[in-house]
CSV table of C-alpha atoms in Angstrom, one decimal:
chain,number,residue,atom,x,y,z
E,1,MET,CA,6.6,-0.6,-26.0
E,2,LYS,CA,3.7,-1.1,-23.6
E,3,THR,CA,3.2,1.3,-20.7
E,4,GLU,CA,2.6,-0.3,-17.3
E,5,LYS,CA,1.0,1.6,-14.3
E,6,ILE,CA,2.7,1.2,-11.0
E,7,ALA,CA,0.5,-0.6,-8.4
E,8,TYR,CA,2.8,-0.4,-5.4
E,9,ILE,CA,6.4,-0.3,-4.3
E,10,LYS,CA,8.0,-2.6,-1.7
E,11,ASN,CA,11.2,-1.7,0.1
E,12,ASP,CA,13.6,-4.7,0.4
E,13,GLY,CA,16.7,-3.5,2.2
E,14,GLU,CA,18.9,-1.7,-0.4
E,15,ARG,CA,16.5,-2.2,-3.3
E,16,ARG,CA,13.0,-1.4,-4.1
E,17,ILE,CA,10.6,-3.8,-5.9
E,18,ILE,CA,8.3,-2.0,-8.2
E,19,VAL,CA,5.1,-4.0,-9.0
E,20,THR,CA,2.8,-3.0,-11.8
E,21,LYS,CA,-0.9,-3.4,-12.0
E,22,SER,CA,-0.6,-6.3,-14.5
E,23,GLY,CA,1.7,-8.1,-12.1
E,24,LYS,CA,5.2,-7.4,-13.6
E,25,ASN,CA,7.9,-6.5,-11.1
E,26,ILE,CA,11.4,-5.2,-11.3
E,27,ALA,CA,14.1,-4.8,-8.6
E,28,VAL,CA,15.7,-1.3,-8.6
E,29,PHE,CA,18.8,0.0,-6.9
E,30,GLY,CA,19.3,3.7,-6.6
E,31,GLU,CA,17.4,6.6,-8.1
E,32,ASN,CA,14.0,6.9,-9.9
E,33,GLU,CA,15.5,7.4,-13.4
E,34,ASN,CA,17.4,4.2,-13.0
E,35,ALA,CA,14.0,2.5,-12.4
E,36,ARG,CA,12.7,3.8,-15.8
E,37,ALA,CA,15.8,2.5,-17.5
E,38,VAL,CA,15.5,-0.9,-15.9
E,39,ALA,CA,11.8,-1.1,-17.0
E,40,GLN,CA,12.7,-0.3,-20.5
E,41,SER,CA,15.4,-3.0,-20.6
E,42,HIS,CA,12.5,-5.4,-19.6
E,43,GLY,CA,10.4,-4.2,-22.5
E,44,PHE,CA,7.9,-1.8,-20.9
E,45,LEU,CA,7.6,1.8,-19.7
E,46,LEU,CA,6.6,2.8,-16.2
E,47,LYS,CA,3.7,5.2,-15.6
E,48,GLY,CA,3.2,6.9,-12.2
E,49,GLU,CA,5.0,8.5,-9.4
E,50,PHE,CA,7.5,6.7,-7.2
């Protein structure tokens, strides 16, 4: 599984949009560990603090 570095995070009301340096993005509700699980379900790992 490929590791993606986080470029920035946008807040969009209840959810956060995590955008990676290669342009992938995922919408996350809730806690940070949930974000890692969502990224894995999309086929990549997140690297960085958020």
